[in-house]
XYZ file of C-alpha atoms in Angstrom:
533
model
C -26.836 -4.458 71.983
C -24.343 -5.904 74.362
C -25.570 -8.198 77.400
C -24.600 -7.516 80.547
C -21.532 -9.892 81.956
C -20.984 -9.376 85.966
C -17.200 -10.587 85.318
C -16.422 -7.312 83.156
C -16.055 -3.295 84.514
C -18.393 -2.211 86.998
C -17.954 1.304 85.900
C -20.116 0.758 83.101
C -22.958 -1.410 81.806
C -21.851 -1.089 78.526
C -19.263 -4.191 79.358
C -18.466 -5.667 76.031
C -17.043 -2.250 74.697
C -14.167 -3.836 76.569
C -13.644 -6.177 73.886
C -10.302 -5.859 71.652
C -10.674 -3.203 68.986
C -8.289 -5.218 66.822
C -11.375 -7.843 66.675
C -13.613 -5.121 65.999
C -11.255 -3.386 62.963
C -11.091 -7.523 61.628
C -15.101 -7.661 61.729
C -15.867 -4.403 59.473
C -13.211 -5.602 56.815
C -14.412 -8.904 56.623
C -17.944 -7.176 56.485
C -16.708 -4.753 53.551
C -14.902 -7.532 52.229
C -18.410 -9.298 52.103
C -20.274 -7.140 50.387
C -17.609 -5.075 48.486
C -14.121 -6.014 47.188
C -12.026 -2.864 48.687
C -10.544 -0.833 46.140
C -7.219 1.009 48.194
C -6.029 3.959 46.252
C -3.407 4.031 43.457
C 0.315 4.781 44.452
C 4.090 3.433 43.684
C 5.436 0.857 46.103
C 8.157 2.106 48.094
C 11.668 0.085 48.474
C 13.886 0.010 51.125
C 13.537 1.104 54.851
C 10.529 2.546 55.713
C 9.538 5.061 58.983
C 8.010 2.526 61.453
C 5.013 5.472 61.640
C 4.635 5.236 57.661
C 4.634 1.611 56.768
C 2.200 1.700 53.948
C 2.498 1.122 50.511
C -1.074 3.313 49.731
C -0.785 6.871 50.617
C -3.336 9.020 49.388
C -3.483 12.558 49.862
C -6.402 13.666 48.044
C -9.042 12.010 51.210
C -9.103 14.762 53.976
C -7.945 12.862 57.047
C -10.533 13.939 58.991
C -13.296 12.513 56.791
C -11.669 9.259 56.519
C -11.203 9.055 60.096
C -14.569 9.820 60.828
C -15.981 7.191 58.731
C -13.604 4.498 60.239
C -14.308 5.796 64.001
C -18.002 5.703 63.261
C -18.154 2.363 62.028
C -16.260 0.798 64.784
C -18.705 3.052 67.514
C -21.437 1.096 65.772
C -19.671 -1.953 66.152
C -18.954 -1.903 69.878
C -14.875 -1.114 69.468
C -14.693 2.964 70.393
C -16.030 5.415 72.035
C -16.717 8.939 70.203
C -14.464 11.005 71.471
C -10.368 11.065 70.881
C -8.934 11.254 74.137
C -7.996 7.992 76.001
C -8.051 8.016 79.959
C -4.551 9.550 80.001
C -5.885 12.203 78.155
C -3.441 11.695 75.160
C -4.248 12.495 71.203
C -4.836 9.208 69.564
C -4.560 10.653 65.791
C -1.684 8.246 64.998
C -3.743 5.016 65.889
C -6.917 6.692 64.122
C -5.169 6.754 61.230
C -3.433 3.149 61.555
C -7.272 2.191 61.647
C -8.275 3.932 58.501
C -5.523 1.963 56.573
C -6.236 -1.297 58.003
C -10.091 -0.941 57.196
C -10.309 0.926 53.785
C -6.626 -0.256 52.675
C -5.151 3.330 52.046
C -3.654 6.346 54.925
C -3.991 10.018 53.987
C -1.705 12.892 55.673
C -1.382 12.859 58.758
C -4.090 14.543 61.107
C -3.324 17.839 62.565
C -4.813 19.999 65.265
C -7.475 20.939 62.925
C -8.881 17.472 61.763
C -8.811 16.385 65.337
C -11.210 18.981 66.365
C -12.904 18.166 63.257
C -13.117 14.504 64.072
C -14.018 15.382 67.650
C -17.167 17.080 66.010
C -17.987 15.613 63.519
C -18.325 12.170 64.877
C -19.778 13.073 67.987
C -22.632 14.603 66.589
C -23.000 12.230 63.636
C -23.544 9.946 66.810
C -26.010 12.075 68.412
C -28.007 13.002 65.247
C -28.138 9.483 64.006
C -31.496 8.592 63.784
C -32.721 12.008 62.671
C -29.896 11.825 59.988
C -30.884 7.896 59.403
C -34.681 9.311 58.514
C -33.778 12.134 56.310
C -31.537 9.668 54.325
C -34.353 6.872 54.118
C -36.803 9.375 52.925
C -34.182 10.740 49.916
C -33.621 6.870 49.170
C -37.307 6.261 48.873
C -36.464 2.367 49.305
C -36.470 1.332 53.067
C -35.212 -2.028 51.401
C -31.933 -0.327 49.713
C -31.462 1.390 53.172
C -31.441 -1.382 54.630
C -28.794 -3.138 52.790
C -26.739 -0.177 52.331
C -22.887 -1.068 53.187
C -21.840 0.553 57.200
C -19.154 2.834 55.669
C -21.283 3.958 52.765
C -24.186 4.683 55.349
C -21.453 6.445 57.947
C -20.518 8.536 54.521
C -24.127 9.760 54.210
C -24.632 10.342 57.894
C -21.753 12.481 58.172
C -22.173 14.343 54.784
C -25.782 15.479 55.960
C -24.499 16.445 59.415
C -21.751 18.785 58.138
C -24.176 20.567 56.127
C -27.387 20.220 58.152
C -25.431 21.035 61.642
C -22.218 22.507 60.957
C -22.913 24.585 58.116
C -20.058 23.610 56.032
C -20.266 24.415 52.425
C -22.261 21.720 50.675
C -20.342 21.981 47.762
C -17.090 20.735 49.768
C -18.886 18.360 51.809
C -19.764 16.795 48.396
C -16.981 17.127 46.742
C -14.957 15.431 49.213
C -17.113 12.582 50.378
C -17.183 11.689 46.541
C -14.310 11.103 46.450
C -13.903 9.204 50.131
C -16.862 6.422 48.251
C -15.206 6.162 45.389
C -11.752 5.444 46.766
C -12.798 3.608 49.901
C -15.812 1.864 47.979
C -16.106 1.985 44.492
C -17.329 4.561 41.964
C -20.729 3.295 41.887
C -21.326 4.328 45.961
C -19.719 7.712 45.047
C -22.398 8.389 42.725
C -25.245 7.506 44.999
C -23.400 9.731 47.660
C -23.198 12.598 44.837
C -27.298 11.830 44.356
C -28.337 11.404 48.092
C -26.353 15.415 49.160
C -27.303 16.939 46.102
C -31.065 15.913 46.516
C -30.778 16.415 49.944
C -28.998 19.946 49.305
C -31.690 21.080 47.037
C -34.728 20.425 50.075
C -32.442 22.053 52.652
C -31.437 25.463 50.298
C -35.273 25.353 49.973
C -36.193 25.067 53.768
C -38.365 21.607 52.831
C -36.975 18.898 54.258
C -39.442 16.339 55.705
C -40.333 16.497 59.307
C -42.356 13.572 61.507
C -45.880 15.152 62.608
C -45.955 15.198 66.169
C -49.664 13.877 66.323
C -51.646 11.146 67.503
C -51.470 8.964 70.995
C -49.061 9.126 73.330
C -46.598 6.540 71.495
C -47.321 7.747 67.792
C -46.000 11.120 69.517
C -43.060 9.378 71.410
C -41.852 7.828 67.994
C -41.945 11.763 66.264
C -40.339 13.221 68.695
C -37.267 10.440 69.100
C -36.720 11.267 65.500
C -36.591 14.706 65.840
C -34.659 14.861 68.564
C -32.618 11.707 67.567
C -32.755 10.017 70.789
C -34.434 6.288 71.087
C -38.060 6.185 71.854
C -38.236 4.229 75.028
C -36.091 7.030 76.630
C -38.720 9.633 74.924
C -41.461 7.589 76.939
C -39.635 7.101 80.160
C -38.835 10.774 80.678
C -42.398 12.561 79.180
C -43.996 10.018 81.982
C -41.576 11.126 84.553
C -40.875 14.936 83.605
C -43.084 16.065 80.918
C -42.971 16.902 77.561
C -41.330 20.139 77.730
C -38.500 18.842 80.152
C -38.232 15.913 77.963
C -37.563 18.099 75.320
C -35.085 20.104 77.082
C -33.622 17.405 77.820
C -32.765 16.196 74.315
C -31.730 19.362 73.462
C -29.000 19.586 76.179
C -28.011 16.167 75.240
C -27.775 16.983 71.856
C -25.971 20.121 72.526
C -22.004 20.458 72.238
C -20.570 19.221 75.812
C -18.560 21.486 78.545
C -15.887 20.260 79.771
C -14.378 21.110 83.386
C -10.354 20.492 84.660
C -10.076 20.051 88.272
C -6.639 21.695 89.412
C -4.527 18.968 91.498
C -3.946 20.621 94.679
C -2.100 17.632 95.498
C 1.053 18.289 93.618
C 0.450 22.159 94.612
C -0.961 23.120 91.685
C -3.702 25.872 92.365
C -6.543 27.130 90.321
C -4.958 30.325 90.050
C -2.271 28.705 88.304
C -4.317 26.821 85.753
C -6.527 30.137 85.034
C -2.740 31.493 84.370
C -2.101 28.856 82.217
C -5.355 28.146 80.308
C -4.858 32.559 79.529
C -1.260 31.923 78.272
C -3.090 28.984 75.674
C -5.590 31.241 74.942
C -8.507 28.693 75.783
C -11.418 30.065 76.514
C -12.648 29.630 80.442
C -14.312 30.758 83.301
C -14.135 28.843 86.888
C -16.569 26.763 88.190
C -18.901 28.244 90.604
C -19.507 25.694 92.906
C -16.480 23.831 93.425
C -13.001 25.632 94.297
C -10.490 23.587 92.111
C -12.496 23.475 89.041
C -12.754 25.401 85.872
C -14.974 25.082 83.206
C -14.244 25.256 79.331
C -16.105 24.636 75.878
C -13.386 24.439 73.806
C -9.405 24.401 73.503
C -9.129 20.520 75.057
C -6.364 19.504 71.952
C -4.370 22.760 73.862
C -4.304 21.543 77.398
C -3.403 17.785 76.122
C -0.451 19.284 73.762
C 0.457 21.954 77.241
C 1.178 17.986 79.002
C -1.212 19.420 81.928
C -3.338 16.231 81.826
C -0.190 14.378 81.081
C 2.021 15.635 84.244
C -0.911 15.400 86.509
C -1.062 19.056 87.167
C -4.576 18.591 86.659
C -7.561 16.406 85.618
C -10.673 16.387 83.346
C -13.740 15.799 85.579
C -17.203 16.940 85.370
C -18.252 19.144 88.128
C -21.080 16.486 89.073
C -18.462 14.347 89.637
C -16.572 16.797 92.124
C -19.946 17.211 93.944
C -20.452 13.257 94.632
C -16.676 13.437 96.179
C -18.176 16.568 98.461
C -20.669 14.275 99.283
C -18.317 12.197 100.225
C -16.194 14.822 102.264
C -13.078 12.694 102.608
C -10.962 13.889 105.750
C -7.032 13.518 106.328
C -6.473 10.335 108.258
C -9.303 8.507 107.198
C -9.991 5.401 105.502
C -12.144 5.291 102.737
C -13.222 2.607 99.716
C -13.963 3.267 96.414
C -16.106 0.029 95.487
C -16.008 0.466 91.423
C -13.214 2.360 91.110
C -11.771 2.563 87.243
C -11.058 4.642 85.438
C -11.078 6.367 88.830
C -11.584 9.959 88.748
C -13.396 10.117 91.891
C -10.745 7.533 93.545
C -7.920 10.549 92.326
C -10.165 13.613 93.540
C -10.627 11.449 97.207
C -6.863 10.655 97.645
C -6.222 14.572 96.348
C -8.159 15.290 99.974
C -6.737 13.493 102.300
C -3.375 15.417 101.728
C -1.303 12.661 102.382
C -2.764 10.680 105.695
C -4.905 8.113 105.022
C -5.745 5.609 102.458
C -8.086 5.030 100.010
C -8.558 1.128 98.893
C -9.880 1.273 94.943
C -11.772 -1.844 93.922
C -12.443 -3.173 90.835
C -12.662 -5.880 88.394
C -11.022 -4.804 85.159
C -6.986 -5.059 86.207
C -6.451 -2.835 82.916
C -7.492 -0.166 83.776
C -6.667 -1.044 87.910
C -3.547 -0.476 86.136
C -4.126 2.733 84.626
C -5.127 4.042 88.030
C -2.157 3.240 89.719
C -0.366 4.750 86.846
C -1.886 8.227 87.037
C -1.858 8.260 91.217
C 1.735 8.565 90.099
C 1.968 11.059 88.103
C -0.497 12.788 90.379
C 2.066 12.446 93.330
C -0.854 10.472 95.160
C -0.363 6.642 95.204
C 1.137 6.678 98.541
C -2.767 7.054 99.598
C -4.335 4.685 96.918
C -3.632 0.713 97.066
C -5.787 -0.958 94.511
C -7.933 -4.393 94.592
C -8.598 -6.528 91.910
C -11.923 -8.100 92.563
C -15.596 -8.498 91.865
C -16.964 -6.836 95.028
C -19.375 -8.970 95.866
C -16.671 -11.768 96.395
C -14.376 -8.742 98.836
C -14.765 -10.084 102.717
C -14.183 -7.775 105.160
C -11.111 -9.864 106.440
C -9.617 -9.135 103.517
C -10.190 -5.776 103.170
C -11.366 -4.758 106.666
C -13.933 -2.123 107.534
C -13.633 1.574 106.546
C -14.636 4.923 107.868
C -15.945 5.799 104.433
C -17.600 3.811 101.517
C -18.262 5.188 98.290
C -20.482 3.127 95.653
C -20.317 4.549 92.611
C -22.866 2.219 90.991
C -22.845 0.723 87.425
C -26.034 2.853 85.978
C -27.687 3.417 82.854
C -26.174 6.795 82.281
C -28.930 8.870 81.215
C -27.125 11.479 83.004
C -23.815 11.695 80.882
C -25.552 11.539 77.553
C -24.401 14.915 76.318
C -20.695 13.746 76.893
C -21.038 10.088 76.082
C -22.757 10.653 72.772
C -22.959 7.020 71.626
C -24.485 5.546 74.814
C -27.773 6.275 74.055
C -28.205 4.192 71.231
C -26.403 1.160 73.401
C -28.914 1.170 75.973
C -32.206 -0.801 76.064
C -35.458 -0.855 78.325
C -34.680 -4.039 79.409
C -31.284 -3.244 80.661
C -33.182 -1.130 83.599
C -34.082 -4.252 85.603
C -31.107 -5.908 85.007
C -28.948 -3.098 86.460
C -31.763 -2.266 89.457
C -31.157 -6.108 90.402
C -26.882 -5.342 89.807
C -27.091 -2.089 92.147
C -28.794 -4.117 94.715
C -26.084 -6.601 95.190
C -23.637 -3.969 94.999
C -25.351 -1.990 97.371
C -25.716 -4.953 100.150
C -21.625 -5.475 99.333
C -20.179 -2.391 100.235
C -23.028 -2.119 103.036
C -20.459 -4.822 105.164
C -17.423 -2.557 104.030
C -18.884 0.180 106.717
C -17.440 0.497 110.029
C -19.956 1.592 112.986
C -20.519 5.151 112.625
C -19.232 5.088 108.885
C -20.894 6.686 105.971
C -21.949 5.091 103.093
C -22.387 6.790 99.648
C -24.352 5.517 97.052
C -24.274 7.309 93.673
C -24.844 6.865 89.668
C -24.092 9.108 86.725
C -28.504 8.444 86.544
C -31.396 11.136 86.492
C -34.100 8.287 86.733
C -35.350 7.316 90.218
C -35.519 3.892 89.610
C -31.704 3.768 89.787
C -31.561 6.315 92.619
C -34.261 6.952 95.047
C -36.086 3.810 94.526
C -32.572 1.921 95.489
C -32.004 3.736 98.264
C -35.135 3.087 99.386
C -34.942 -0.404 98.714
C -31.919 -0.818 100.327
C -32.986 0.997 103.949
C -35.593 -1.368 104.392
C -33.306 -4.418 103.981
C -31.219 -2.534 106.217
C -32.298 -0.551 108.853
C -29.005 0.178 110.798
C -28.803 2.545 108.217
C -30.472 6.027 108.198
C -30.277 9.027 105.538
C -27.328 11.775 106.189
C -28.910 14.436 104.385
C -26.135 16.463 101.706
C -26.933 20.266 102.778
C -23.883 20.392 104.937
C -21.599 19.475 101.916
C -22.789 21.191 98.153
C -24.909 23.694 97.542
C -28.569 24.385 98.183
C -29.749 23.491 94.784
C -28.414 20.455 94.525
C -30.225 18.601 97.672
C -33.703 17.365 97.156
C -36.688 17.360 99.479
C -35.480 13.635 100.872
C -32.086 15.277 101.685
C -29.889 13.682 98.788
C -27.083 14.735 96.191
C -28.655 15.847 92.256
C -27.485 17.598 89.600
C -30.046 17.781 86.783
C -28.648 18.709 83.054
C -31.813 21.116 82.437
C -31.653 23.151 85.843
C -27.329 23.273 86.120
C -26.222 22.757 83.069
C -23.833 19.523 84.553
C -23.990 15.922 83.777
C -26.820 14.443 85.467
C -25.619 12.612 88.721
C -27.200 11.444 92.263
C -25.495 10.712 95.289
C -27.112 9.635 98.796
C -24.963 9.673 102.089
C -25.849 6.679 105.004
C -25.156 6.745 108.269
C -24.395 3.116 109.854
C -25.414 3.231 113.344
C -22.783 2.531 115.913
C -24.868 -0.456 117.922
């Protein structure tokens, strides 16, 4: 696990997944190199000029693309160099650079991916991810050797994980599955892995066709109990803990289900370049993705699947619209930006909510977006563009707790959208879970409370303050807000009923969406009045 470093992203505590994926592509081969020599798959070397998209020598078309990819994309997940999903922040396909990492790792490309394997890939990997430790404890049981599990090679492992997935959660025909990720061991690895991959599925095969695959009791004290039910529901144990002392075992539960449960999506229409939701209901019909609109927020729509359509349409591309949970649109009602005001968006990349804000001002006012990665400042600026909104957005490089007011000056509006565990997002963000420790919670509670005093001296008299996370736990919600009125007492609660819908406002008059009871990314929000004295 990753420490945290105050000098990276404030968007996310999972900082180092900044670093260069290049170093992270260079680690796994020296790894493999390590324990393996690399056998790339036989082919004739080519002479002459070759296609600048096709410049290797080892082409093998018998690997499914999809497989291979997989197996690459999982290993460098593990290793802190992706994320599990295939869309960048531009909302672009990334199948050509997928593949450019499957032939720098394993030494070989296969065809090229098509629509197909990237939905594949898209499942495949993201719920290898999820189901990981389940998948990790069937595969340790049908090894019988905790010490050969533990020394297994990463892509041999990532093999296994996704072979039992496909068949345990996809229902792919085993024979296939087998087949094929033969094959991928013997040509990425050598013929010796391919046979304990042929061993591992078929045993494995045989329990499942027989409905007697082993299963953790769920007996015991409270942490024997814990540690069955993290396995079963594949999520770590300390978050097993955490939420059956703060919501029960049932909710619990529930809660790993949802998270383990293929994600929604929602696209927020941009009004701002006069693009309605009527028109992207008209266009969504003419790609024949499946849809239906959002019913609390007016400019979204929600879908489960047909994402690879609206990226290949260009909608995400020409800024006709955006993908953005609904949560997300409900902090940013919180918010309520006005036309002609002046608003701050303290940790602003990748900068959805800084986009959605700037979207509502409808072209008077200004919206200053802060933060500390200049990359993806960068991006930001980039999409305001092609959004038609960056004559309301200026961006500010900086580590907020070093912005002055003189620099800045104060603002009607100021939204924190706090670095936070994410225990909100895990249904989306499928590899977070396992990149999160207990630990980390006190280290991000002492974070939000700088962050929090910050953008407290960013308010003008009278201005609102909005503190939110992407968090269901109230250590990173109400107890902060708490925390933080009684350092500050010119402040006082502005409570959310006038801005999103009934269900969403608790008893202490605050923003939040819970993934059980609205079936949205888990999210808080809390709006602060600075008194004008």
């Amino acid at each position: 696990m990753e420490t945290m470093q105050s000098t990276l992203s404030f968007n996310s505590f999972n900082y180092a997944r900044v670093a260069s994926s290049t170093h992270c592509t260079q680690h796994i081969i020296k790894l493999h190199k390590r324990e393996v020599q690399l056998k790339p798959a036989k082919s004739t070397p080519r002479k002459g000029p070759v296609n600048p998209a096709r410049k290797t020598q080892n082409l093998n078309v018998e690997i499914s693309p999809h497989r291979a990819v997989s197996a690459v994309r999982l290993m460098r997940i593990e290793f802190g160099g992706a994320f599990a999903d295939l869309l960048n922040e531009q909302g672009k396909g990334s199948g050509e650079n997928e593949m450019g990492y499957v032939e720098r790792t394993l030494g070989f490309r296969t065809r090229d991916l098509d629509e197909r394997d990237l939905r594949l890939v898209t499942d495949i990997v993201g719920g290898t991810i999820r189901w990981r430790k389940y998948l990790d404890y069937l595969i340790l049981s049908l090894c019988h050797d905790e010490k050969n599990f533990g020394s297994m090679e990463p892509l041999l492992l990532q093999i296994l994980r996704m072979g039992l997935y496909e068949i345990l959660k996809l229902d792919m025909p085993p024979y296939a599955v087998l087949n094929e990720n033969v094959r991928l061991a013997k040509v990425a690895l050598r013929p010796g892995a391919g046979n304990m991959v042929n061993g591992i599925l078929r045993k494995f095969v045989m329990l499942n066709d027989r409905d007697s695959l082993p299963s953790p009791k769920v007996e015991g004290d409270d942490r024997q109990q814990a540690r069955a039910l993290a396995t079963i529901y594949s999520h770590p144990v300390w978050m097993v803990r955490r939420w059956t002392k703060s919501f029960g075992s049932q909710e619990a539960i529930k809660l790993m289900n949802w998270n383990n449960s293929v994600p929604c999506f929602s696209l927020r229409a941009n009004t701002a370049r006069g693009y309605t939701k009527v028109e992207l209901i008209s266009t969504l019909k003419l790609l024949e993705v499946p849809h239906e609109p959002s019913p609390h927020l007016e400019d979204f729509v929600r879908m489960k699947t047909g994402m690879q359509a609206v990226i290949q349409a260009g909608l995400l591309k020409q800024g006709l619209c955006s993908v953005q949970d609904e949560s997300a649109g409900l902090v940013v009602s919180v918010v309520d930006p006005q036309p002609g005001e002046s608003i701050i968006d303290c940790c602003a990349a990748p900068g959805g909510k800084t986009l959605f804000m700037a979207s509502r001002l409808n072209g008077h006012g200004m919206v200053s977006a802060i933060d500390i990665n200049e990359g993806r400042l960068r991006i930001l600026k980039e999409t305001a563009k092609s959004h038609g909104i960056d004559n309301v957005i200026t961006t500010v490089h900086s580590d907020l707790r070093e912005v002055s007011t003189t620099k800045l000056g104060k603002s009607d509006k100021v939204l924190l959208d706090a670095p936070c565990s994410g225990l909100g997002v895990l249904s989306k963000r499928a590899d977070l879970r396992w990149n999160r420790r207990v630990e980390d919670m006190e280290q991000l509670k002492h974070l939000q409370d700088e962050l929090f005093d910050s953008a407290a001296r960013l308010v003008k008299p009278c201005g609102v303050l909005i503190y939110s996370t992407c968090s269901i736990d109230s250590e990173e919600n109400e107890e902060r807000v708490a925390a933080f009125l009684q350092r500050h007492p010119e402040f006082s609660i502005d409570p959310v009923n006038k801005y999103v819908p009934p269900s969403f406002v608790t008893e202490q008059g605050f923003f939040s969406s819970n993934p059980v009871k609205h079936s949205l990314d888990g999210a808080f929000a809390a709006r602060l009045v600075l008194s004008g004295e």
